[in-house]
N, CA and C of each residue as an Amber inpcrd file, in Angstrom:
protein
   540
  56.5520000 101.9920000 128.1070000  56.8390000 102.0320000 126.6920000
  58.3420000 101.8350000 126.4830000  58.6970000 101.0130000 125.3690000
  59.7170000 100.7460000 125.1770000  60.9440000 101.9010000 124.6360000
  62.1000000 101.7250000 124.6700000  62.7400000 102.9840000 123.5200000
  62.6220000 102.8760000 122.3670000  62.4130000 101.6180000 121.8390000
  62.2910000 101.0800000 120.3280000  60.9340000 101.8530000 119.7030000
  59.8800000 101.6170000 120.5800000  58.7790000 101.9130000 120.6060000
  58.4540000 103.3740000 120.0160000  59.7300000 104.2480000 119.9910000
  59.4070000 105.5830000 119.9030000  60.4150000 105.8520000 118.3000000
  60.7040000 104.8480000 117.8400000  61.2750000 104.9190000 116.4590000
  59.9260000 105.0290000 115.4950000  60.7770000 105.7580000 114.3090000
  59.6950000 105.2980000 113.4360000  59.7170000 103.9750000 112.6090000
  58.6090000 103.6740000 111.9530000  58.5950000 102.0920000 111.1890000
  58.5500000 102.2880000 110.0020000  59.8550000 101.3690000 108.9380000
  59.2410000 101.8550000 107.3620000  59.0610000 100.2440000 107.5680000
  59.2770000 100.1690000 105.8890000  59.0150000  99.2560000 104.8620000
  59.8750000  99.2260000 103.8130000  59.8430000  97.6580000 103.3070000
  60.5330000  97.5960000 101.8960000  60.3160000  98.7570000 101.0660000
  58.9150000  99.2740000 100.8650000  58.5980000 100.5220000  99.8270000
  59.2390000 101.6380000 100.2380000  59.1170000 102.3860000 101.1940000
  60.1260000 103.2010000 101.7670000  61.6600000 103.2040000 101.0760000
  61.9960000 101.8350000 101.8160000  63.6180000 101.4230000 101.4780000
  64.0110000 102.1120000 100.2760000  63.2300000 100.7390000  99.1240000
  63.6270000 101.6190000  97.8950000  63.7620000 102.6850000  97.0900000
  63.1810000 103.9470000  98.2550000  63.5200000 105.1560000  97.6900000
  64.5520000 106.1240000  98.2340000  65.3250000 105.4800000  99.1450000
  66.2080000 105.9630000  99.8150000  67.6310000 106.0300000  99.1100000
  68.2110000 107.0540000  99.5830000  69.6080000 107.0760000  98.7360000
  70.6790000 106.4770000  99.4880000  71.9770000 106.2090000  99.4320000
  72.9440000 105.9300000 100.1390000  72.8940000 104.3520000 100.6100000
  73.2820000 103.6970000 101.6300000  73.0360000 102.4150000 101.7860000
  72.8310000 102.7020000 103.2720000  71.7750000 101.1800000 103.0830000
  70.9520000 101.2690000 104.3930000  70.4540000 100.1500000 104.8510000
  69.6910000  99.4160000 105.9260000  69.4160000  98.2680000 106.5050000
  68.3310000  98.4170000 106.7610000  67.6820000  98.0060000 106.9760000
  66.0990000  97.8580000 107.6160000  65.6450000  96.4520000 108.6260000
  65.7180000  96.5570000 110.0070000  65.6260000  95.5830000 111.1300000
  64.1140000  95.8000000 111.2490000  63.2390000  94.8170000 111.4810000
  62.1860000  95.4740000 112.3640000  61.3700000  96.9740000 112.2610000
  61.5200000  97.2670000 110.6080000  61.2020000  98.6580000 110.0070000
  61.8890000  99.4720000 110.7150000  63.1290000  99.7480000 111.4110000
  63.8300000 100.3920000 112.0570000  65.3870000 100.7230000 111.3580000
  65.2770000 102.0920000 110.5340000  66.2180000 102.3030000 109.3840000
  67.9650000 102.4670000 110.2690000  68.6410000 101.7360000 109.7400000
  69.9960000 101.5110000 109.8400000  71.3070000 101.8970000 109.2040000
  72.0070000 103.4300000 109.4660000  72.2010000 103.7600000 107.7810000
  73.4740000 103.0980000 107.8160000  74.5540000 102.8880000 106.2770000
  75.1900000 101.7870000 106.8480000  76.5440000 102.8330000 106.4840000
  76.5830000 103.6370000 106.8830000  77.8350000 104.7090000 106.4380000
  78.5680000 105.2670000 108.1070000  79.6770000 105.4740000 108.2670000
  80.4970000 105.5280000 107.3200000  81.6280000 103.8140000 106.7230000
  82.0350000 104.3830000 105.4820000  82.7110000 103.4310000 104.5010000
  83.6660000 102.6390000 105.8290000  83.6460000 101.4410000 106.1930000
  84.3500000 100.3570000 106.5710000  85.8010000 100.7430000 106.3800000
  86.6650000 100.5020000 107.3240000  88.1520000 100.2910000 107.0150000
  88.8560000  99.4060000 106.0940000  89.7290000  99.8800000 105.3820000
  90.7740000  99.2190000 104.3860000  90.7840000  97.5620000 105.0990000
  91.0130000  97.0900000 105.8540000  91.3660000  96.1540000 106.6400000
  90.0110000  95.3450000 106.5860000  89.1480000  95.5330000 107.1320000
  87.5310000  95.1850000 107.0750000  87.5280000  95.0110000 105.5290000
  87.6100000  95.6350000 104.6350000  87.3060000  95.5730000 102.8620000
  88.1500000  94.0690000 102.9740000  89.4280000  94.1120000 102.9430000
  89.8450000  93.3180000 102.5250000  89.8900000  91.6740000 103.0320000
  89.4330000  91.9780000 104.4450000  88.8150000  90.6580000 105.0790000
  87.5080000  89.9980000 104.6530000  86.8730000  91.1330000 103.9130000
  85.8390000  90.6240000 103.2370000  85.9730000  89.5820000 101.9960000
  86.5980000  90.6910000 100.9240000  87.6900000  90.1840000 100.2470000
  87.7910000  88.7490000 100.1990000  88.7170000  88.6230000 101.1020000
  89.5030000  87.3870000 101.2970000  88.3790000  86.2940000 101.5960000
  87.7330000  86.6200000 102.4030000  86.4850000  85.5970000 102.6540000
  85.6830000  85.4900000 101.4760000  85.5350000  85.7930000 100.9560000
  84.5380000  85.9790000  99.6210000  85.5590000  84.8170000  98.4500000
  86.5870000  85.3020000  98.6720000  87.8710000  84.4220000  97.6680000
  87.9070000  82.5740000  98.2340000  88.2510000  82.2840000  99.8460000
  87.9290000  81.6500000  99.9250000  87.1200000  80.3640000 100.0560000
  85.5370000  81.2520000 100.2270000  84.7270000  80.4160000 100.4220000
  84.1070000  80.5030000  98.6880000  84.6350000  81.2860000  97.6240000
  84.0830000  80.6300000  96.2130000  85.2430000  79.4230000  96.1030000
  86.1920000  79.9110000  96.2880000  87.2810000  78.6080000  95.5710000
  86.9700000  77.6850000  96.1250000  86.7230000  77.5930000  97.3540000
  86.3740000  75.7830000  97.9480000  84.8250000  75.4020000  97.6150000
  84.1420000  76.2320000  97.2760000  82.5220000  75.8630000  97.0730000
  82.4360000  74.5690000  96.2790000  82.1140000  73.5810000  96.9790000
  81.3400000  72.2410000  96.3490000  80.2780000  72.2060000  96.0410000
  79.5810000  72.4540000  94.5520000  77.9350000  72.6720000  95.3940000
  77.6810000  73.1870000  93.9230000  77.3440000  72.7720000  93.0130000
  76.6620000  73.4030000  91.5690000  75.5710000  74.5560000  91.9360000
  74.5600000  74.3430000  92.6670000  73.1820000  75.1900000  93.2540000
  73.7180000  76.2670000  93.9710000  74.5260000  76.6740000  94.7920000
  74.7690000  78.0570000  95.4380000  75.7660000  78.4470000  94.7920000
  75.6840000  80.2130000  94.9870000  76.9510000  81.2010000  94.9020000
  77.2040000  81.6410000  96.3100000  78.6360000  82.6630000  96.0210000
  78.5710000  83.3670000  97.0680000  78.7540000  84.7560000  96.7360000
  78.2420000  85.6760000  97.5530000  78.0020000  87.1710000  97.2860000
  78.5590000  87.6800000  98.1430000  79.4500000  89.3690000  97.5550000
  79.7390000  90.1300000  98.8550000  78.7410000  91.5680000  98.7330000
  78.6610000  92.1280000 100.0470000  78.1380000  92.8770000  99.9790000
  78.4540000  94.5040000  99.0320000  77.3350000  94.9740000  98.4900000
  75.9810000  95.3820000  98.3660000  74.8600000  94.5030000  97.4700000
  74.5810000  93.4610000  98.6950000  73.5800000  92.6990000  97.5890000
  72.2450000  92.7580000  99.3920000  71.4910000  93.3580000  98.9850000
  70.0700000  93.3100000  99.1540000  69.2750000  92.1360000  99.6920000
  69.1070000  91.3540000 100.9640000  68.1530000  90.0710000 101.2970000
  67.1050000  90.7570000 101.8240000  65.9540000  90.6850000 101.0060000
  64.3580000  91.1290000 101.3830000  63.9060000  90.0110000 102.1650000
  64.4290000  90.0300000 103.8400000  63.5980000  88.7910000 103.9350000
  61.9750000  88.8660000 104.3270000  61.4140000  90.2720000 104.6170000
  60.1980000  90.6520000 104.3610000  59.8540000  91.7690000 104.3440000
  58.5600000  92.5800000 104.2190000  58.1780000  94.1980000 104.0300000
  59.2890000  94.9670000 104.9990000  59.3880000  94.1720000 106.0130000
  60.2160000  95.1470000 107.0630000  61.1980000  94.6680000 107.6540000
  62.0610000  93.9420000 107.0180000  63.6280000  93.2950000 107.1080000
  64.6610000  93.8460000 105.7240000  65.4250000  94.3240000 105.6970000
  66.3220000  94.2220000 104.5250000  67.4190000  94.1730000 105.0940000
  68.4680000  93.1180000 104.4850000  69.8210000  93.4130000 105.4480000
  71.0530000  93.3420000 104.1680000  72.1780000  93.6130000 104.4500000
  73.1110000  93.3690000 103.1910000  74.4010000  92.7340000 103.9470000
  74.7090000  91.5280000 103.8260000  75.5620000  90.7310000 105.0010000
  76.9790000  91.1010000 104.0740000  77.5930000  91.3070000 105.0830000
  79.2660000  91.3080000 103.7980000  79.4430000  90.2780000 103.3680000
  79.5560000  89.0270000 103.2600000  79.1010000  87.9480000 102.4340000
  78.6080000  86.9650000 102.7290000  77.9320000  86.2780000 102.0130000
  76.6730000  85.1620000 101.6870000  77.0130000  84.2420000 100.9870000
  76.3230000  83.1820000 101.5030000  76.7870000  81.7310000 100.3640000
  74.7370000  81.5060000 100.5390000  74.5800000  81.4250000  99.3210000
  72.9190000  81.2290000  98.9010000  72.7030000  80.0400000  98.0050000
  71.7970000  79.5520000  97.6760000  71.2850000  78.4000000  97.3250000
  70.3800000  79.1350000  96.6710000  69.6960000  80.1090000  96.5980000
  68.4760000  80.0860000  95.8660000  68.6010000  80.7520000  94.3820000
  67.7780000  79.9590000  93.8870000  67.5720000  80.0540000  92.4640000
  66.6640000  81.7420000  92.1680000  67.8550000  82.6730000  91.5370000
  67.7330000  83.8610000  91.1730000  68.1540000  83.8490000  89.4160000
  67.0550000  85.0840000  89.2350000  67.9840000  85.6730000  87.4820000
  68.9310000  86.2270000  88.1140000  69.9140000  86.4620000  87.2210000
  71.3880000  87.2980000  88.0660000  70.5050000  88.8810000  87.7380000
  69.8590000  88.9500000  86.5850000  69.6020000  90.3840000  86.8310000
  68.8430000  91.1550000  88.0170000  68.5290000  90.1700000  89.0900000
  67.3830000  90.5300000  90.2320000  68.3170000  91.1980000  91.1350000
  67.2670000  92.3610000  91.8160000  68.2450000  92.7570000  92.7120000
  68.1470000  92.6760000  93.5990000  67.3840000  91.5420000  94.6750000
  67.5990000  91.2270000  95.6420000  67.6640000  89.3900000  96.0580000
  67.8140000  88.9280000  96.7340000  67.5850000  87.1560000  97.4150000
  66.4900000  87.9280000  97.8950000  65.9390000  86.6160000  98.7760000
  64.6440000  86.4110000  99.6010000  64.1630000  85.6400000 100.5530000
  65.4100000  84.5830000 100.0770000  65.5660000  83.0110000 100.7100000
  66.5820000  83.1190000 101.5070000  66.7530000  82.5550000 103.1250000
  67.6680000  82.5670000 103.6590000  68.9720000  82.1020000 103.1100000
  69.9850000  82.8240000 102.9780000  71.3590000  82.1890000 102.5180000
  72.1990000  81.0050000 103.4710000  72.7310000  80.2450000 103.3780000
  72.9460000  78.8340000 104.0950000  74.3700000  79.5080000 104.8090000
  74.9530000  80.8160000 104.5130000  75.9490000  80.8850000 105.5490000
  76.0360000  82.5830000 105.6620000  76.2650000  83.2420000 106.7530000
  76.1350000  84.5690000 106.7490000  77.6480000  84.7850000 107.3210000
  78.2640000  86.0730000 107.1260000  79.2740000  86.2990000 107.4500000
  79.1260000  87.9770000 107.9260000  79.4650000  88.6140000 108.8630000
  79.7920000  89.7870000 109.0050000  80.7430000  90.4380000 109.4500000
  81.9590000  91.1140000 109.2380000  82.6650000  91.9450000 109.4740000
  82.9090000  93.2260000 110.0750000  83.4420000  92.7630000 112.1150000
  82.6970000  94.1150000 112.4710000  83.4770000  95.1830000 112.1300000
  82.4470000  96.3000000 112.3680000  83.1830000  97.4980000 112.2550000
  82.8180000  98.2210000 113.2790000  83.3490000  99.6230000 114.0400000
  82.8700000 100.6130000 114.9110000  81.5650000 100.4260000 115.1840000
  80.7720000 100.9840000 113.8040000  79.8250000 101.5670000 113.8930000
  78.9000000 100.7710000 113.6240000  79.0120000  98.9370000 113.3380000
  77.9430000  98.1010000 113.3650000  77.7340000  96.8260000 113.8600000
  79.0500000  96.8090000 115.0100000  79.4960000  95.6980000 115.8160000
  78.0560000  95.4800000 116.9600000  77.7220000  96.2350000 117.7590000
  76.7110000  96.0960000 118.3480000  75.4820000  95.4350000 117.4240000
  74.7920000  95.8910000 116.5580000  74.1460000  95.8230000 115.9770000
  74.4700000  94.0530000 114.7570000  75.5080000  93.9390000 114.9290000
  75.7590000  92.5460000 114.3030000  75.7920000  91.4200000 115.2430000
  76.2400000  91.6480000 116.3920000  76.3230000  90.4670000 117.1720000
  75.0070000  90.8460000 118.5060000  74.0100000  91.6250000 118.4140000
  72.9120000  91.2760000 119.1720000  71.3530000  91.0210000 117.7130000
  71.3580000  92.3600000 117.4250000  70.2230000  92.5080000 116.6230000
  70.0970000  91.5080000 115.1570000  71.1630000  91.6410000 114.6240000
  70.8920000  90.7930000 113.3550000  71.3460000  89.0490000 113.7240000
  72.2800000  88.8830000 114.9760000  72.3030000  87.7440000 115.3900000
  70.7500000  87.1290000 115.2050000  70.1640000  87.5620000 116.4330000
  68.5910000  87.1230000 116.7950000  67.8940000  87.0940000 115.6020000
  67.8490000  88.1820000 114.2710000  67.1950000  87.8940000 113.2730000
  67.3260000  86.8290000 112.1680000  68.5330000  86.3680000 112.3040000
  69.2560000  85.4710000 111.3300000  68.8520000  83.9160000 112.0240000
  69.1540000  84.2080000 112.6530000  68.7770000  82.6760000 114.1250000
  67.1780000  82.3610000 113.8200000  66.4020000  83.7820000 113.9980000
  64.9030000  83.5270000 113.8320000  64.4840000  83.0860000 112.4980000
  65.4950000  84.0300000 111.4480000  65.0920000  82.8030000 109.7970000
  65.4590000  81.7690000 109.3470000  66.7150000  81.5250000 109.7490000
  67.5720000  80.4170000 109.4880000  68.2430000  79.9150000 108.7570000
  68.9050000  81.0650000 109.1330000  70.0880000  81.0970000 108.7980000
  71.3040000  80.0560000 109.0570000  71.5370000  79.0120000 108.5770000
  72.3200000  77.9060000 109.0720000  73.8330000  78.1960000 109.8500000
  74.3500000  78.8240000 108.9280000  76.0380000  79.7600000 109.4880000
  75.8640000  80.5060000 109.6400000  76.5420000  81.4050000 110.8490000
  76.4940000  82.8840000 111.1230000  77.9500000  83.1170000 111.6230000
  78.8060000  83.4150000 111.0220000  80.0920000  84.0660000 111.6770000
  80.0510000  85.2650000 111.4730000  81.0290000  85.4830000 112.9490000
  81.1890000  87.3270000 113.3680000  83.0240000  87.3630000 113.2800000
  83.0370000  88.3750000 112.9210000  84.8870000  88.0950000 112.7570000
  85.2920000  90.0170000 113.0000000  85.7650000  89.8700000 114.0160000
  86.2930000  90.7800000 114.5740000  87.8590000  90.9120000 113.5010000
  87.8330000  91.9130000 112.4970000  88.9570000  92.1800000 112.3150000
  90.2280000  92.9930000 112.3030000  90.1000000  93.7990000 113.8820000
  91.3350000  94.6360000 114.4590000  91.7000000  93.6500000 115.3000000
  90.9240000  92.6220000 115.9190000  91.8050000  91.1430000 116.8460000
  91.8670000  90.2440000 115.9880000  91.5310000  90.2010000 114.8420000
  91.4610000  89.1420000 114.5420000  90.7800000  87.3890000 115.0520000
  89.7230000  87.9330000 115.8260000  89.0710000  86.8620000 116.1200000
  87.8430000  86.3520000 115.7890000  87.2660000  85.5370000 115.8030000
  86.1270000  85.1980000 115.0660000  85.6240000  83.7760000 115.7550000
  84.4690000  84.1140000 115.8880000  83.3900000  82.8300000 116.2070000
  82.5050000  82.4350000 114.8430000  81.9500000  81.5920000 115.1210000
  80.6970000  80.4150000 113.9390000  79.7210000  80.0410000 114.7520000
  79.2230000  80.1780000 114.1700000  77.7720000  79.5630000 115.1720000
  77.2120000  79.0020000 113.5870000  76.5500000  77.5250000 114.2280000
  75.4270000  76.6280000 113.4990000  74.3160000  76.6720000 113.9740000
  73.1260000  76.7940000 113.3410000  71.6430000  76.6940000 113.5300000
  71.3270000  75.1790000 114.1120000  70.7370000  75.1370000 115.3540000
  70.8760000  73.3430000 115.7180000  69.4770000  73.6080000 116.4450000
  68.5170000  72.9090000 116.1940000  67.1870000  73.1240000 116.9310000
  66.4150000  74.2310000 116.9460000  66.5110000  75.3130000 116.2910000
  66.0510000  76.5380000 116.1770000  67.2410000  77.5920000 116.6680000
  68.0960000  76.9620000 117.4010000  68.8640000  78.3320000 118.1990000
  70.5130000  78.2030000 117.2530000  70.9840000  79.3680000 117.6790000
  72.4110000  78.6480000 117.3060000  73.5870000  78.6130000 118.6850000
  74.1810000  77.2260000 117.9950000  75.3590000  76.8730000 118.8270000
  76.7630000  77.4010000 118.5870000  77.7160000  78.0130000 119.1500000
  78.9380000  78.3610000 118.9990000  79.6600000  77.0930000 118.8220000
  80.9660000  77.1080000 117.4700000  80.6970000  75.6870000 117.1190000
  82.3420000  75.9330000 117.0620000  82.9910000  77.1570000 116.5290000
  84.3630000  77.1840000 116.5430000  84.6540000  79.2020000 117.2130000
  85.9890000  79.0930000 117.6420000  86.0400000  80.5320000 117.8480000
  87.6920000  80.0640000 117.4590000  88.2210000  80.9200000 116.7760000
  89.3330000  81.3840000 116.3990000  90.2820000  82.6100000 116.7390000
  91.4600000  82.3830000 116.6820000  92.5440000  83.7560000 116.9330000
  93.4780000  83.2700000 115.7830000  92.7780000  84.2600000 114.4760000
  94.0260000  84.6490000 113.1580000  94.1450000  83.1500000 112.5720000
  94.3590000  82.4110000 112.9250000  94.0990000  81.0740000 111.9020000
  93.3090000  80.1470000 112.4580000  93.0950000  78.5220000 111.6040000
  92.4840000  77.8120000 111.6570000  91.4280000  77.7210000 110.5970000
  91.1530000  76.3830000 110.1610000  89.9660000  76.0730000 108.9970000
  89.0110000  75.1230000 109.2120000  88.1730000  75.8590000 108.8860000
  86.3880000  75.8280000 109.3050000  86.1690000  74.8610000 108.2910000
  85.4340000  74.0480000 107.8780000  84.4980000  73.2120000 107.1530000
  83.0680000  73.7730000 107.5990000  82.2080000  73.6660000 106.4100000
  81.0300000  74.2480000 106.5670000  80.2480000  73.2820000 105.3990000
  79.0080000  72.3320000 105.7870000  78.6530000  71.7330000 105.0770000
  76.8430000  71.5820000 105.2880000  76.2340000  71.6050000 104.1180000
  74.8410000  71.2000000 104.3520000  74.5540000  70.6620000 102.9380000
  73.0190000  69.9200000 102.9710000  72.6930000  69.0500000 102.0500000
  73.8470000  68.3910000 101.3810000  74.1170000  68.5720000  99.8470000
  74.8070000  67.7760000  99.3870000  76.2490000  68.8910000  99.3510000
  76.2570000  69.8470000  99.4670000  77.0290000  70.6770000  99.3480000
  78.2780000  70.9270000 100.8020000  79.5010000  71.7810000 100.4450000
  80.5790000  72.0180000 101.2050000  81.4010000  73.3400000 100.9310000
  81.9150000  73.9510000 101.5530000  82.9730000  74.8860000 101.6310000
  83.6470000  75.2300000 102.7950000  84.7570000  75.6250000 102.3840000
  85.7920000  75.6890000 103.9200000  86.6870000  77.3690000 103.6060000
  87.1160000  77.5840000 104.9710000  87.6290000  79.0290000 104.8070000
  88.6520000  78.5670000 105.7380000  90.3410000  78.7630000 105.4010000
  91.7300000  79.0180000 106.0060000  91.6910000  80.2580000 106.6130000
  91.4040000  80.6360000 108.0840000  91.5080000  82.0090000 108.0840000
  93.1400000  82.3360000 108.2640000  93.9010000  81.5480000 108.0420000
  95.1650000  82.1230000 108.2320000  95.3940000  83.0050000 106.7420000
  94.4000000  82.6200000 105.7300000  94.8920000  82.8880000 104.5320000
  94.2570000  84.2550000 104.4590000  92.8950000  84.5280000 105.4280000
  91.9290000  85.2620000 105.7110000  93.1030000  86.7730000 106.3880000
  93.5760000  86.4700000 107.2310000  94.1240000  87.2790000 107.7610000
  95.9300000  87.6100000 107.5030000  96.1210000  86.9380000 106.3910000
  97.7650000  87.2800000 106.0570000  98.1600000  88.8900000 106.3340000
């Protein structure tokens, strides 16, 4: 028997009655506390700034986290920011549809858990972009969705600018501007 095996399993229904903020992998609850470092906020921040100002693309936004992706009864994840394509009321409170670029910001307490577990889950929906950005080194990889898997496509130290493009759409992120 596995160790996983001996967790308990919720659900979306569950989820939504829970207080505080939280994740849900594999019905396997994730709580997402404690609050991120000043430094982490603002790398978010900054990524969130850059990749709206360069957004080419009438059909997507981009979101920072606490926004909610139901990607089924027993997935919920909240990426620190998202560039999405799918057609939502703004009053909804969650996506549903894979977002075309994921971004996460590690921290202590969810670095493991970002670059094994939600890697593999993001890869398995398809998630097109997935960057991990280490921000006490300041380093950061990208990975693109290419055949089902993803490929490591750039890795960075504190600057350099990414282009990120699908269908008719584009956006790019300066991380030098990322990490001033």
């Amino acid at each position: 028997m596995a160790a996983l095996d001996l967790l308990d399993r919720y659900t979306y229904e569950d989820y939504k009655k829970w207080e505080d903020r939280w994740e849900l992998i594999d019905g396997i609850a994730y709580a997402m506390s404690p609050a991120p470092s000043l430094k982490h906020q603002s790398v978010v921040a900054r990524i969130w700034k850059e990749l709206d100002e360069n957004l080419d693309c009438d059909k997507c936004k981009v979101y920072i986290s606490p926004v909610d992706w139901v990607i089924d009864d027993r997935n919920v994840v909240q990426p620190d920011v998202l560039v999405t394509c799918e057609e939502v009321d703004e009053d909804a409170k969650f996506l549903t549809k894979p977002p075309k670029i994921v971004i996460e910001v590690l921290s202590l307490s969810t670095a493991l858990k970002d670059l094994t577990t939600k890697f593999t889950l993001y890869e398995k929906v398809g998630v097109q972009y997935y960057v991990v950005i280490n921000p006490k080194t300041e380093e950061l990889e990208i990975f693109e969705l290419k055949n089902s898997k993803y490929q490591l496509q750039e890795r960075f130290k504190s600057k350099g600018v990414y282009n990120f493009q699908w269908d008719s759409c584009k956006t790019q992120i300066d991380f030098e501007k990322v990490f001033k």
